[in-house]
CSV table of C-alpha atoms in Angstrom, one decimal:
chain,number,residue,atom,x,y,z
A,1,MET,CA,-16.2,31.7,52.1
A,2,VAL,CA,-18.7,34.5,51.1
A,3,ALA,CA,-21.2,33.3,53.7
A,4,THR,CA,-18.5,33.4,56.4
A,5,ALA,CA,-17.5,36.9,55.3
A,6,ALA,CA,-21.2,38.1,55.3
A,7,PHE,CA,-21.6,36.6,58.8
A,8,VAL,CA,-18.5,38.3,60.2
A,9,ILE,CA,-19.5,41.6,58.5
A,10,GLY,CA,-23.0,41.4,60.0
A,11,PHE,CA,-21.5,41.0,63.5
A,12,ILE,CA,-19.2,43.9,62.9
A,13,LEU,CA,-22.1,46.1,61.9
A,14,ILE,CA,-24.1,45.0,64.9
A,15,GLY,CA,-21.1,45.7,67.2
A,16,LEU,CA,-20.7,49.2,65.7
A,17,ALA,CA,-24.4,49.9,66.1
A,18,VAL,CA,-24.2,48.9,69.8
A,19,PHE,CA,-21.1,51.0,70.2
A,20,PHE,CA,-22.8,54.1,68.8
A,21,VAL,CA,-26.0,53.6,70.8
A,22,ALA,CA,-23.9,53.3,73.9
A,23,MET,CA,-21.9,56.4,73.1
A,24,ALA,CA,-25.2,58.3,72.6
A,25,GLY,CA,-26.2,57.6,76.2
A,26,GLY,CA,-27.9,54.2,75.8
A,27,PRO,CA,-31.2,53.5,74.0
A,28,ALA,CA,-33.0,56.5,75.6
A,29,GLY,CA,-30.2,58.9,74.7
A,30,ALA,CA,-29.9,57.6,71.2
A,31,ARG,CA,-33.6,57.9,70.7
A,32,GLU,CA,-33.5,61.4,72.1
A,33,GLN,CA,-30.6,62.5,69.9
A,34,LEU,CA,-31.9,60.8,66.7
A,35,LEU,CA,-35.6,61.3,66.8
A,36,HIS,CA,-36.3,64.4,68.9
A,37,ASN,CA,-33.6,66.7,67.7
A,38,GLN,CA,-34.0,66.1,64.0
A,39,SER,CA,-36.4,67.7,61.5
A,40,ARG,CA,-39.1,65.8,59.8
A,41,ALA,CA,-36.9,65.4,56.8
A,42,GLY,CA,-34.1,64.0,59.0
A,43,ASN,CA,-36.4,61.4,60.5
A,44,ARG,CA,-37.6,60.5,57.0
A,45,ALA,CA,-34.0,60.1,55.9
A,46,ASN,CA,-33.3,57.9,58.8
A,47,GLY,CA,-36.2,55.7,57.9
A,48,VAL,CA,-35.1,55.4,54.3
A,49,ILE,CA,-31.5,54.5,55.4
A,50,ILE,CA,-32.8,51.8,57.8
A,51,ALA,CA,-35.1,50.4,55.0
A,52,LEU,CA,-32.1,50.4,52.6
A,53,VAL,CA,-29.9,48.6,55.1
A,54,ILE,CA,-32.7,46.0,55.7
A,55,VAL,CA,-33.1,45.4,51.9
A,56,VAL,CA,-29.3,45.2,51.3
A,57,VAL,CA,-28.8,42.8,54.2
A,58,GLY,CA,-32.0,40.8,53.6
A,59,LEU,CA,-31.8,40.5,49.9
A,60,GLY,CA,-28.3,41.6,48.9
A,61,VAL,CA,-26.3,39.2,51.0
A,62,PRO,CA,-28.3,36.1,50.0
A,63,GLY,CA,-28.2,37.3,46.4
A,64,VAL,CA,-24.4,37.5,46.5
A,65,VAL,CA,-24.2,34.1,48.1
A,66,MET,CA,-26.4,32.6,45.4
A,67,VAL,CA,-24.3,34.2,42.6
A,68,VAL,CA,-21.1,33.0,44.1
A,69,ASN,CA,-22.5,29.5,44.5
A,70,ALA,CA,-24.1,29.5,41.1
A,71,SER,CA,-21.4,27.4,39.5
A,72,ASP,CA,-22.6,23.9,39.6
A,73,ARG,CA,-20.4,22.0,42.0
A,74,ALA,CA,-22.5,18.8,41.7
A,75,ALA,CA,-20.1,17.4,39.2
A,76,SER,CA,-17.2,17.7,41.6
A,77,ALA,CA,-16.6,15.2,44.4
A,78,PRO,CA,-14.1,15.2,47.3
A,79,GLY,CA,-10.5,15.1,46.4
A,80,GLY,CA,-11.0,17.1,43.2
A,81,VAL,CA,-12.6,14.2,41.3
A,82,ASP,CA,-14.6,15.4,38.3
A,83,LEU,CA,-17.5,13.1,37.9
A,84,THR,CA,-19.0,12.0,34.6
A,85,SER,CA,-22.7,12.3,34.1
A,86,ALA,CA,-23.0,8.5,34.6
A,87,GLN,CA,-21.1,8.8,37.9
A,88,GLU,CA,-23.4,11.7,39.0
A,89,ASP,CA,-26.3,9.4,38.3
A,90,GLY,CA,-24.5,6.7,40.3
A,91,ARG,CA,-24.1,9.2,43.2
A,92,GLN,CA,-27.9,9.8,43.2
A,93,VAL,CA,-28.7,6.1,43.2
A,94,PHE,CA,-26.1,5.5,45.9
A,95,ALA,CA,-27.7,8.1,48.1
A,96,GLU,CA,-31.2,6.6,47.6
A,97,GLN,CA,-30.3,2.9,47.9
A,98,CYS,CA,-26.9,2.4,49.6
A,99,ALA,CA,-26.1,5.4,51.9
A,100,THR,CA,-28.3,4.1,54.8
A,101,CYS,CA,-26.0,1.0,55.2
A,102,HIS,CA,-22.5,2.1,53.9
A,103,GLN,CA,-20.1,4.8,54.8
A,104,LEU,CA,-18.8,7.0,51.9
A,105,ASN,CA,-17.5,10.5,52.5
A,106,ALA,CA,-18.3,11.7,49.0
A,107,SER,CA,-22.0,11.1,49.7
A,108,ASN,CA,-21.9,12.0,53.3
A,109,ALA,CA,-23.1,8.5,54.0
A,110,VAL,CA,-22.6,7.3,57.5
A,111,GLY,CA,-24.3,3.9,57.5
A,112,ARG,CA,-23.0,1.3,60.0
A,113,VAL,CA,-24.4,-2.0,58.7
A,114,GLY,CA,-22.3,-2.5,55.6
A,115,PRO,CA,-18.5,-2.0,55.1
A,116,ASN,CA,-16.9,1.5,55.1
A,117,LEU,CA,-16.3,1.9,51.4
A,118,ASP,CA,-13.7,4.6,52.0
A,119,GLU,CA,-11.6,2.1,53.8
A,120,LEU,CA,-12.4,-0.8,51.4
A,121,ARG,CA,-11.9,1.2,48.2
A,122,PRO,CA,-13.6,-1.5,46.1
A,123,PRO,CA,-12.9,-1.7,42.3
A,124,ALA,CA,-16.0,-1.4,40.2
A,125,ALA,CA,-16.1,-5.1,39.4
A,126,LEU,CA,-16.3,-6.0,43.1
A,127,THR,CA,-19.0,-3.5,43.7
A,128,LEU,CA,-21.0,-4.8,40.7
A,129,ASP,CA,-20.6,-8.3,42.1
A,130,ALA,CA,-21.8,-7.3,45.5
A,131,ILE,CA,-24.8,-5.5,43.9
A,132,LYS,CA,-25.7,-8.5,41.7
A,133,VAL,CA,-25.2,-11.4,44.1
A,134,GLY,CA,-25.6,-9.6,47.4
A,135,ARG,CA,-23.6,-10.7,50.4
A,136,ALA,CA,-24.2,-13.9,52.3
A,137,ARG,CA,-25.8,-15.3,49.2
A,138,GLY,CA,-28.4,-12.6,49.1
A,139,MET,CA,-29.8,-13.8,52.4
A,140,GLY,CA,-27.6,-11.6,54.6
A,141,GLN,CA,-27.6,-8.0,55.3
A,142,MET,CA,-27.2,-6.9,51.6
A,143,PRO,CA,-29.9,-8.2,49.3
A,144,ALA,CA,-29.1,-9.2,45.8
A,145,GLU,CA,-30.0,-7.0,42.9
A,146,LEU,CA,-30.9,-4.0,45.0
A,147,VAL,CA,-29.9,-1.9,42.0
A,148,GLU,CA,-30.0,-3.3,38.4
A,149,GLY,CA,-28.6,-2.6,35.0
A,150,GLU,CA,-27.1,0.7,34.1
A,151,ASP,CA,-27.9,2.1,37.6
A,152,ALA,CA,-25.7,-0.7,39.1
A,153,GLU,CA,-22.9,0.1,36.7
A,154,ASN,CA,-23.1,3.9,37.5
A,155,VAL,CA,-23.0,3.2,41.2
A,156,ALA,CA,-20.0,0.9,40.8
A,157,ASP,CA,-18.2,3.5,38.7
A,158,TYR,CA,-19.1,6.3,41.2
A,159,VAL,CA,-17.9,4.3,44.2
A,160,GLU,CA,-14.6,3.4,42.5
A,161,ALA,CA,-14.0,7.0,41.6
A,162,VAL,CA,-14.6,8.5,45.0
A,163,ALA,CA,-14.0,5.9,47.7
A,164,GLY,CA,-11.1,6.8,49.9
A,165,ARG,CA,-10.6,10.3,48.6
A,166,ARG,CA,-10.9,13.3,50.9
């Protein structure tokens, strides 16, 4: 939201600058009015104002965006699901090990080999079984024990929590 507002405000400022340059008789007319008809102090003031605008736009806008985005949204998944720390770990492991094959909106995974988990909405037990045994007896497209132990449980909990939510 803030980034969009900054983008729009930037274009408005550019438009106003173009408008005022045009009203001053184009670039040559604007240069003539601003630079040649002003005192040395006026030219210095223009330089300071331009430098301030550059600093505000170059540092201020990104700073405001960083402050607004400072609240950690990593714990929140699509559909307003608040993830536990274990599910956050599961999301990380899913991104590393599973996202290349499976589709899952919450991880922006667009794999085409495995099933679409948003449509399947598997319970944690089914996901754990698929991770442990693999599919097609581990000789098929999904190998057995791709993820093990606590990581497997975290992935299964994560998939169950977010699959099918938008």
